[in-house]
């Protein structure tokens, strides 16, 4: 009977050791995953800042383009009036 208890105790020790090793391995894996998640979170945050900056730049570019188009329309109108004036009085050319 003592031998059976010893074998059972040895089996339990082995099982507890395996469980402990599995827990340690799992803990290490979770720690590594935590590190990777932190790095990924920082990258996503940085990309968010970059997207915001890009959106702001695109908005500024669109506003500048609108102003440029308005100036171009004014210039075109002025040139058309100038051409019309020259064509109306060919001797002044």
C-alpha positions in Angstrom: 0.0 0.0 0.0 2.9 2.3 0.8 4.2 1.7 -2.7 0.9 2.7 -4.3 0.8 5.9 -2.3 4.4 6.7 -3.3 3.6 6.1 -7.0 0.5 8.2 -6.7 2.5 11.0 -4.9 5.1 10.8 -7.6 2.5 11.1 -10.3 0.9 14.1 -8.5 4.3 15.8 -8.2 4.9 15.2 -11.9 1.5 16.6 -12.7 2.0 19.6 -10.5 5.4 20.3 -12.0 3.9 20.1 -15.6 1.1 22.4 -14.6 3.6 24.8 -13.1 5.8 24.8 -16.2 2.7 25.3 -18.3 1.7 28.3 -16.1 5.2 29.8 -16.4 5.2 29.3 -20.2 1.7 30.9 -20.4 2.8 33.8 -18.3 5.8 34.4 -20.5 3.7 34.3 -23.6 1.2 36.7 -22.1 4.0 39.1 -21.1 5.3 39.0 -24.7 1.9 39.6 -26.1 1.4 42.5 -23.7 4.6 44.0 -25.1 3.5 43.5 -28.6 0.1 45.0 -27.9 1.7 48.1 -26.3 3.9 48.5 -29.3 1.0 48.1 -31.7 -1.1 50.5 -29.6 1.6 53.2 -29.9 1.9 52.6 -33.7 -1.9 53.0 -34.1 -1.8 56.2 -32.0 1.0 57.6 -34.1 -0.8 56.7 -37.3 -3.9 58.5 -35.9 -1.8 61.6 -35.4 -0.4 61.3 -38.9 -3.9 60.9 -40.4 -5.0 64.0 -38.5 -2.0 66.0 -39.8 -2.6 64.7 -43.3 -6.3 65.7 -43.2 -5.3 69.2 -42.0 -2.8 69.5 -44.8 -5.4 68.4 -47.4 -7.9 70.9 -46.1 -5.3 73.7 -46.3 -4.4 72.6 -49.8 -8.1 72.6 -50.8 -8.5 76.1 -49.4 -5.4 77.4 -51.2 -6.7 75.8 -54.4 -10.1 77.6 -54.0 -8.3 80.9 -53.5 -6.0 80.3 -56.5 -9.0 79.4 -58.7 -10.8 82.6 -57.6 -7.7 84.6 -58.5 -7.4 82.8 -61.8 -11.1 83.6 -62.6 -10.4 87.3 -61.8 -7.3 87.3 -64.0 -9.3 85.6 -66.9 -12.0 88.2 -66.5 -9.5 91.0 -66.6 -7.7 89.6 -69.7 -11.1 89.1 -71.5 -12.0 92.8 -70.8 -8.5 93.8 -72.0 -8.9 91.8 -75.2 -12.4 93.2 -75.7 -11.1 96.8 -75.3 -8.2 96.2 -77.7 -10.6 94.6 -80.3 -13.0 97.5 -79.9 -10.3 100.1 -80.6 -7.7 98.4 -83.0 -5.8 101.7 -83.4 -4.8 101.8 -79.8 -2.9 98.5 -80.3 
